[in-house]
């Protein structure tokens, strides 16, 4: 998938997350445009389902924090 943000463009590979910031902070709008490059399979996870999963599984919460930290470093 191709991710385009103001001043930045990158490609994500298999197993990558998209939309994690928007699902955690839905009131602020999108920060990137995502374009499929070839065939893709997606799994939609609602904010409610994500919160439930993170509350039930602290390891999942830590994994998501790691993804967010990596994304933050990409833009720093």
PDB file of N, CA and C in Angstrom:
ATOM      1  N   UNK A   1       0.840  -1.171   0.000  1.00  0.00           N
ATOM      2  CA  UNK A   1       0.000   0.000   0.000  1.00  0.00           C
ATOM      3  C   UNK A   1       0.886   1.235   0.000  1.00  0.00           C
ATOM      4  N   UNK A   2       0.434   2.221  -0.707  1.00  0.00           N
ATOM      5  CA  UNK A   2       1.134   3.495  -0.785  1.00  0.00           C
ATOM      6  C   UNK A   2       0.491   4.452   0.225  1.00  0.00           C
ATOM      7  N   UNK A   3       1.313   5.047   1.070  1.00  0.00           N
ATOM      8  CA  UNK A   3       0.845   6.007   2.068  1.00  0.00           C
ATOM      9  C   UNK A   3       1.381   7.377   1.684  1.00  0.00           C
ATOM     10  N   UNK A   4       0.479   8.323   1.505  1.00  0.00           N
ATOM     11  CA  UNK A   4       0.874   9.686   1.149  1.00  0.00           C
ATOM     12  C   UNK A   4       0.398  10.646   2.224  1.00  0.00           C
ATOM     13  N   UNK A   5       1.364  11.340   2.819  1.00  0.00           N
ATOM     14  CA  UNK A   5       1.083  12.376   3.805  1.00  0.00           C
ATOM     15  C   UNK A   5       1.747  13.648   3.300  1.00  0.00           C
ATOM     16  N   UNK A   6       1.336  14.787   3.782  1.00  0.00           N
ATOM     17  CA  UNK A   6       1.995  16.014   3.338  1.00  0.00           C
ATOM     18  C   UNK A   6       3.511  15.936   3.560  1.00  0.00           C
ATOM     19  N   UNK A   7       4.253  16.047   2.477  1.00  0.00           N
ATOM     20  CA  UNK A   7       5.713  16.036   2.560  1.00  0.00           C
ATOM     21  C   UNK A   7       6.333  14.658   2.722  1.00  0.00           C
ATOM     22  N   UNK A   8       5.549  13.600   2.657  1.00  0.00           N
ATOM     23  CA  UNK A   8       6.089  12.252   2.878  1.00  0.00           C
ATOM     24  C   UNK A   8       5.269  11.213   2.134  1.00  0.00           C
ATOM     25  N   UNK A   9       5.976  10.249   1.561  1.00  0.00           N
ATOM     26  CA  UNK A   9       5.323   9.160   0.858  1.00  0.00           C
ATOM     27  C   UNK A   9       6.114   7.887   1.146  1.00  0.00           C
ATOM     28  N   UNK A  10       5.415   6.781   1.433  1.00  0.00           N
ATOM     29  CA  UNK A  10       6.105   5.530   1.679  1.00  0.00           C
ATOM     30  C   UNK A  10       5.207   4.356   1.324  1.00  0.00           C
ATOM     31  N   UNK A  11       5.830   3.206   1.154  1.00  0.00           N
ATOM     32  CA  UNK A  11       5.063   1.992   0.863  1.00  0.00           C
ATOM     33  C   UNK A  11       5.112   1.072   2.067  1.00  0.00           C
ATOM     34  N   UNK A  12       3.966   0.484   2.374  1.00  0.00           N
ATOM     35  CA  UNK A  12       3.872  -0.483   3.454  1.00  0.00           C
ATOM     36  C   UNK A  12       3.769  -1.874   2.865  1.00  0.00           C
ATOM     37  N   UNK A  13       4.280  -2.846   3.597  1.00  0.00           N
ATOM     38  CA  UNK A  13       4.261  -4.219   3.120  1.00  0.00           C
ATOM     39  C   UNK A  13       3.224  -5.069   3.841  1.00  0.00           C
ATOM     40  N   UNK A  14       3.326  -6.351   3.631  1.00  0.00           N
ATOM     41  CA  UNK A  14       2.413  -7.322   4.208  1.00  0.00           C
ATOM     42  C   UNK A  14       2.396  -7.221   5.728  1.00  0.00           C
ATOM     43  N   UNK A  15       1.201  -7.233   6.294  1.00  0.00           N
ATOM     44  CA  UNK A  15       1.050  -7.231   7.742  1.00  0.00           C
ATOM     45  C   UNK A  15       1.125  -5.872   8.403  1.00  0.00           C
ATOM     46  N   UNK A  16       1.293  -4.821   7.617  1.00  0.00           N
ATOM     47  CA  UNK A  16       1.406  -3.474   8.188  1.00  0.00           C
ATOM     48  C   UNK A  16       0.041  -2.940   8.582  1.00  0.00           C
ATOM     49  N   UNK A  17       0.033  -2.052   9.563  1.00  0.00           N
ATOM     50  CA  UNK A  17      -1.190  -1.392  10.008  1.00  0.00           C
ATOM     51  C   UNK A  17      -1.376  -0.071   9.288  1.00  0.00           C
ATOM     52  N   UNK A  18      -2.622   0.251   9.003  1.00  0.00           N
ATOM     53  CA  UNK A  18      -2.976   1.583   8.512  1.00  0.00           C
ATOM     54  C   UNK A  18      -4.208   2.044   9.279  1.00  0.00           C
ATOM     55  N   UNK A  19      -4.301   3.327   9.511  1.00  0.00           N
ATOM     56  CA  UNK A  19      -5.472   3.887  10.172  1.00  0.00           C
ATOM     57  C   UNK A  19      -5.443   3.809  11.680  1.00  0.00           C
ATOM     58  N   UNK A  20      -4.315   3.380  12.244  1.00  0.00           N
ATOM     59  CA  UNK A  20      -4.255   3.226  13.697  1.00  0.00           C
ATOM     60  C   UNK A  20      -4.400   4.557  14.425  1.00  0.00           C
ATOM     61  N   UNK A  21      -3.868   5.612  13.865  1.00  0.00           N
ATOM     62  CA  UNK A  21      -3.981   6.922  14.516  1.00  0.00           C
ATOM     63  C   UNK A  21      -5.416   7.420  14.443  1.00  0.00           C
ATOM     64  N   UNK A  22      -6.029   7.250  13.289  1.00  0.00           N
ATOM     65  CA  UNK A  22      -7.403   7.717  13.118  1.00  0.00           C
ATOM     66  C   UNK A  22      -8.390   6.966  14.007  1.00  0.00           C
ATOM     67  N   UNK A  23      -8.175   5.661  14.202  1.00  0.00           N
ATOM     68  CA  UNK A  23      -9.101   4.905  15.045  1.00  0.00           C
ATOM     69  C   UNK A  23      -8.936   5.278  16.511  1.00  0.00           C
ATOM     70  N   UNK A  24      -7.726   5.672  16.900  1.00  0.00           N
ATOM     71  CA  UNK A  24      -7.491   6.083  18.286  1.00  0.00           C
ATOM     72  C   UNK A  24      -7.914   7.524  18.537  1.00  0.00           C
ATOM     73  N   UNK A  25      -7.905   8.339  17.494  1.00  0.00           N
ATOM     74  CA  UNK A  25      -8.252   9.761  17.626  1.00  0.00           C
ATOM     75  C   UNK A  25      -9.158  10.159  16.461  1.00  0.00           C
ATOM     76  N   UNK A  26     -10.409   9.672  16.465  1.00  0.00           N
ATOM     77  CA  UNK A  26     -11.278   9.847  15.302  1.00  0.00           C
ATOM     78  C   UNK A  26     -11.790  11.270  15.083  1.00  0.00           C
ATOM     79  N   UNK A  27     -11.689  12.128  16.039  1.00  0.00           N
ATOM     80  CA  UNK A  27     -12.241  13.476  15.890  1.00  0.00           C
ATOM     81  C   UNK A  27     -11.344  14.403  15.082  1.00  0.00           C
ATOM     82  N   UNK A  28     -10.112  14.037  14.850  1.00  0.00           N
ATOM     83  CA  UNK A  28      -9.163  14.924  14.183  1.00  0.00           C
ATOM     84  C   UNK A  28      -9.056  14.709  12.681  1.00  0.00           C
ATOM     85  N   UNK A  29      -9.674  13.663  12.147  1.00  0.00           N
ATOM     86  CA  UNK A  29      -9.614  13.437  10.704  1.00  0.00           C
ATOM     87  C   UNK A  29      -8.388  12.655  10.285  1.00  0.00           C
ATOM     88  N   UNK A  30      -8.347  12.348   9.003  1.00  0.00           N
ATOM     89  CA  UNK A  30      -7.239  11.556   8.458  1.00  0.00           C
ATOM     90  C   UNK A  30      -5.976  12.392   8.337  1.00  0.00           C
ATOM     91  N   UNK A  31      -4.827  11.717   8.467  1.00  0.00           N
ATOM     92  CA  UNK A  31      -3.551  12.399   8.279  1.00  0.00           C
ATOM     93  C   UNK A  31      -2.821  11.878   7.051  1.00  0.00           C
ATOM     94  N   UNK A  32      -3.402  10.867   6.380  1.00  0.00           N
ATOM     95  CA  UNK A  32      -2.744  10.290   5.208  1.00  0.00           C
ATOM     96  C   UNK A  32      -3.790   9.733   4.256  1.00  0.00           C
ATOM     97  N   UNK A  33      -3.380   9.617   3.003  1.00  0.00           N
ATOM     98  CA  UNK A  33      -4.182   8.931   1.991  1.00  0.00           C
ATOM     99  C   UNK A  33      -3.504   7.596   1.704  1.00  0.00           C
ATOM    100  N   UNK A  34      -4.299   6.543   1.654  1.00  0.00           N
ATOM    101  CA  UNK A  34      -3.778   5.199   1.410  1.00  0.00           C
ATOM    102  C   UNK A  34      -4.288   4.720   0.057  1.00  0.00           C
ATOM    103  N   UNK A  35      -3.381   4.203  -0.777  1.00  0.00           N
ATOM    104  CA  UNK A  35      -3.734   3.685  -2.092  1.00  0.00           C
ATOM    105  C   UNK A  35      -3.212   2.259  -2.212  1.00  0.00           C
ATOM    106  N   UNK A  36      -4.086   1.357  -2.640  1.00  0.00           N
ATOM    107  CA  UNK A  36      -3.657  -0.020  -2.859  1.00  0.00           C
ATOM    108  C   UNK A  36      -2.729  -0.069  -4.064  1.00  0.00           C
ATOM    109  N   UNK A  37      -1.637  -0.795  -3.921  1.00  0.00           N
ATOM    110  CA  UNK A  37      -0.702  -1.033  -5.011  1.00  0.00           C
ATOM    111  C   UNK A  37      -0.704  -2.544  -5.227  1.00  0.00           C
ATOM    112  N   UNK A  38      -1.572  -2.994  -6.117  1.00  0.00           N
ATOM    113  CA  UNK A  38      -1.768  -4.427  -6.303  1.00  0.00           C
ATOM    114  C   UNK A  38      -2.884  -4.918  -5.393  1.00  0.00           C
ATOM    115  N   UNK A  39      -3.100  -6.223  -5.378  1.00  0.00           N
ATOM    116  CA  UNK A  39      -4.186  -6.778  -4.567  1.00  0.00           C
ATOM    117  C   UNK A  39      -3.874  -6.669  -3.073  1.00  0.00           C
ATOM    118  N   UNK A  40      -4.876  -6.351  -2.282  1.00  0.00           N
ATOM    119  CA  UNK A  40      -4.721  -6.270  -0.830  1.00  0.00           C
ATOM    120  C   UNK A  40      -5.901  -6.956  -0.142  1.00  0.00           C
ATOM    121  N   UNK A  41      -5.658  -7.417   1.067  1.00  0.00           N
ATOM    122  CA  UNK A  41      -6.715  -7.932   1.942  1.00  0.00           C
ATOM    123  C   UNK A  41      -6.642  -7.110   3.209  1.00  0.00           C
ATOM    124  N   UNK A  42      -7.784  -6.616   3.624  1.00  0.00           N
ATOM    125  CA  UNK A  42      -7.831  -5.753   4.800  1.00  0.00           C
ATOM    126  C   UNK A  42      -8.763  -6.336   5.849  1.00  0.00           C
ATOM    127  N   UNK A  43      -8.484  -6.001   7.078  1.00  0.00           N
ATOM    128  CA  UNK A  43      -9.346  -6.357   8.193  1.00  0.00           C
ATOM    129  C   UNK A  43      -9.719  -5.061   8.891  1.00  0.00           C
ATOM    130  N   UNK A  44     -11.006  -4.745   8.878  1.00  0.00           N
ATOM    131  CA  UNK A  44     -11.477  -3.530   9.541  1.00  0.00           C
ATOM    132  C   UNK A  44     -11.736  -3.837  11.012  1.00  0.00           C
ATOM    133  N   UNK A  45     -11.179  -3.003  11.866  1.00  0.00           N
ATOM    134  CA  UNK A  45     -11.379  -3.138  13.305  1.00  0.00           C
ATOM    135  C   UNK A  45     -11.962  -1.828  13.818  1.00  0.00           C
ATOM    136  N   UNK A  46     -13.107  -1.912  14.447  1.00  0.00           N
ATOM    137  CA  UNK A  46     -13.757  -0.702  14.953  1.00  0.00           C
ATOM    138  C   UNK A  46     -13.021  -0.196  16.190  1.00  0.00           C
ATOM    139  N   UNK A  47     -13.246   1.065  16.494  1.00  0.00           N
ATOM    140  CA  UNK A  47     -12.648   1.665  17.695  1.00  0.00           C
ATOM    141  C   UNK A  47     -13.057   0.881  18.938  1.00  0.00           C
ATOM    142  N   UNK A  48     -14.320   0.524  19.018  1.00  0.00           N
ATOM    143  CA  UNK A  48     -14.821  -0.221  20.173  1.00  0.00           C
ATOM    144  C   UNK A  48     -14.137  -1.580  20.295  1.00  0.00           C
ATOM    145  N   UNK A  49     -14.021  -2.300  19.177  1.00  0.00           N
ATOM    146  CA  UNK A  49     -13.366  -3.610  19.201  1.00  0.00           C
ATOM    147  C   UNK A  49     -11.887  -3.483  19.559  1.00  0.00           C
ATOM    148  N   UNK A  50     -11.239  -2.447  19.056  1.00  0.00           N
ATOM    149  CA  UNK A  50      -9.826  -2.238  19.371  1.00  0.00           C
ATOM    150  C   UNK A  50      -9.651  -1.966  20.868  1.00  0.00           C
ATOM    151  N   UNK A  51     -10.479  -1.091  21.406  1.00  0.00           N
ATOM    152  CA  UNK A  51     -10.393  -0.787  22.845  1.00  0.00           C
ATOM    153  C   UNK A  51     -10.600  -2.049  23.679  1.00  0.00           C
ATOM    154  N   UNK A  52     -11.583  -2.845  23.330  1.00  0.00           N
ATOM    155  CA  UNK A  52     -11.849  -4.085  24.056  1.00  0.00           C
ATOM    156  C   UNK A  52     -10.642  -5.015  23.996  1.00  0.00           C
ATOM    157  N   UNK A  53     -10.068  -5.168  22.819  1.00  0.00           N
ATOM    158  CA  UNK A  53      -8.906  -6.043  22.648  1.00  0.00           C
ATOM    159  C   UNK A  53      -7.703  -5.539  23.430  1.00  0.00           C
ATOM    160  N   UNK A  54      -7.469  -4.229  23.418  1.00  0.00           N
ATOM    161  CA  UNK A  54      -6.322  -3.670  24.134  1.00  0.00           C
ATOM    162  C   UNK A  54      -6.497  -3.787  25.646  1.00  0.00           C
ATOM    163  N   UNK A  55      -7.715  -3.607  26.111  1.00  0.00           N
ATOM    164  CA  UNK A  55      -7.976  -3.757  27.541  1.00  0.00           C
ATOM    165  C   UNK A  55      -7.792  -5.210  27.990  1.00  0.00           C
ATOM    166  N   UNK A  56      -8.142  -6.149  27.139  1.00  0.00           N
ATOM    167  CA  UNK A  56      -8.044  -7.565  27.484  1.00  0.00           C
ATOM    168  C   UNK A  56      -6.629  -8.119  27.319  1.00  0.00           C
ATOM    169  N   UNK A  57      -5.813  -7.463  26.498  1.00  0.00           N
ATOM    170  CA  UNK A  57      -4.496  -8.000  26.187  1.00  0.00           C
ATOM    171  C   UNK A  57      -3.439  -6.901  26.236  1.00  0.00           C
ATOM    172  N   UNK A  58      -2.809  -6.721  27.391  1.00  0.00           N
ATOM    173  CA  UNK A  58      -1.783  -5.680  27.514  1.00  0.00           C
ATOM    174  C   UNK A  58      -0.635  -5.830  26.515  1.00  0.00           C
ATOM    175  N   UNK A  59      -0.322  -7.055  26.094  1.00  0.00           N
ATOM    176  CA  UNK A  59       0.756  -7.242  25.109  1.00  0.00           C
ATOM    177  C   UNK A  59       0.374  -6.618  23.771  1.00  0.00           C
ATOM    178  N   UNK A  60      -0.903  -6.704  23.420  1.00  0.00           N
ATOM    179  CA  UNK A  60      -1.378  -6.068  22.189  1.00  0.00           C
ATOM    180  C   UNK A  60      -1.264  -4.552  22.309  1.00  0.00           C
ATOM    181  N   UNK A  61      -1.576  -4.032  23.490  1.00  0.00           N
ATOM    182  CA  UNK A  61      -1.454  -2.587  23.714  1.00  0.00           C
ATOM    183  C   UNK A  61       0.003  -2.151  23.553  1.00  0.00           C
ATOM    184  N   UNK A  62       0.928  -2.917  24.102  1.00  0.00           N
ATOM    185  CA  UNK A  62       2.345  -2.579  23.954  1.00  0.00           C
ATOM    186  C   UNK A  62       2.785  -2.664  22.491  1.00  0.00           C
ATOM    187  N   UNK A  63       2.299  -3.654  21.767  1.00  0.00           N
ATOM    188  CA  UNK A  63       2.646  -3.774  20.345  1.00  0.00           C
ATOM    189  C   UNK A  63       2.137  -2.562  19.569  1.00  0.00           C
ATOM    190  N   UNK A  64       0.937  -2.105  19.877  1.00  0.00           N
ATOM    191  CA  UNK A  64       0.399  -0.921  19.200  1.00  0.00           C
ATOM    192  C   UNK A  64       1.207   0.320  19.558  1.00  0.00           C
ATOM    193  N   UNK A  65       1.614   0.441  20.807  1.00  0.00           N
ATOM    194  CA  UNK A  65       2.455   1.573  21.215  1.00  0.00           C
ATOM    195  C   UNK A  65       3.764   1.557  20.430  1.00  0.00           C
ATOM    196  N   UNK A  66       4.331   0.389  20.211  1.00  0.00           N
ATOM    197  CA  UNK A  66       5.565   0.289  19.427  1.00  0.00           C
ATOM    198  C   UNK A  66       5.347   0.755  17.990  1.00  0.00           C
ATOM    199  N   UNK A  67       4.221   0.381  17.400  1.00  0.00           N
ATOM    200  CA  UNK A  67       3.905   0.833  16.040  1.00  0.00           C
ATOM    201  C   UNK A  67       3.777   2.357  16.020  1.00  0.00           C
ATOM    202  N   UNK A  68       3.061   2.906  16.993  1.00  0.00           N
ATOM    203  CA  UNK A  68       2.881   4.364  17.048  1.00  0.00           C
ATOM    204  C   UNK A  68       4.214   5.082  17.245  1.00  0.00           C
ATOM    205  N   UNK A  69       5.080   4.524  18.077  1.00  0.00           N
ATOM    206  CA  UNK A  69       6.397   5.133  18.290  1.00  0.00           C
ATOM    207  C   UNK A  69       7.218   5.122  17.010  1.00  0.00           C
ATOM    208  N   UNK A  70       7.153   4.025  16.264  1.00  0.00           N
ATOM    209  CA  UNK A  70       7.877   3.941  14.996  1.00  0.00           C
ATOM    210  C   UNK A  70       7.347   4.964  14.013  1.00  0.00           C
ATOM    211  N   UNK A  71       6.030   5.122  13.961  1.00  0.00           N
ATOM    212  CA  UNK A  71       5.430   6.111  13.046  1.00  0.00           C
ATOM    213  C   UNK A  71       5.845   7.518  13.456  1.00  0.00           C
ATOM    214  N   UNK A  72       5.899   7.763  14.754  1.00  0.00           N
ATOM    215  CA  UNK A  72       6.326   9.075  15.237  1.00  0.00           C
ATOM    216  C   UNK A  72       7.770   9.345  14.817  1.00  0.00           C
ATOM    217  N   UNK A  73       8.624   8.368  14.935  1.00  0.00           N
ATOM    218  CA  UNK A  73      10.023   8.542  14.525  1.00  0.00           C
ATOM    219  C   UNK A  73      10.149   8.810  13.019  1.00  0.00           C
ATOM    220  N   UNK A  74       9.283   8.185  12.226  1.00  0.00           N
ATOM    221  CA  UNK A  74       9.299   8.402  10.775  1.00  0.00           C
ATOM    222  C   UNK A  74       9.053   9.862  10.422  1.00  0.00           C
ATOM    223  N   UNK A  75       8.271  10.540  11.243  1.00  0.00           N
ATOM    224  CA  UNK A  75       7.914  11.924  10.915  1.00  0.00           C
ATOM    225  C   UNK A  75       8.742  12.944  11.662  1.00  0.00           C
ATOM    226  N   UNK A  76       9.596  12.497  12.585  1.00  0.00           N
ATOM    227  CA  UNK A  76      10.392  13.436  13.385  1.00  0.00           C
ATOM    228  C   UNK A  76      11.540  14.013  12.584  1.00  0.00           C
TER     229      UNK A  76
END
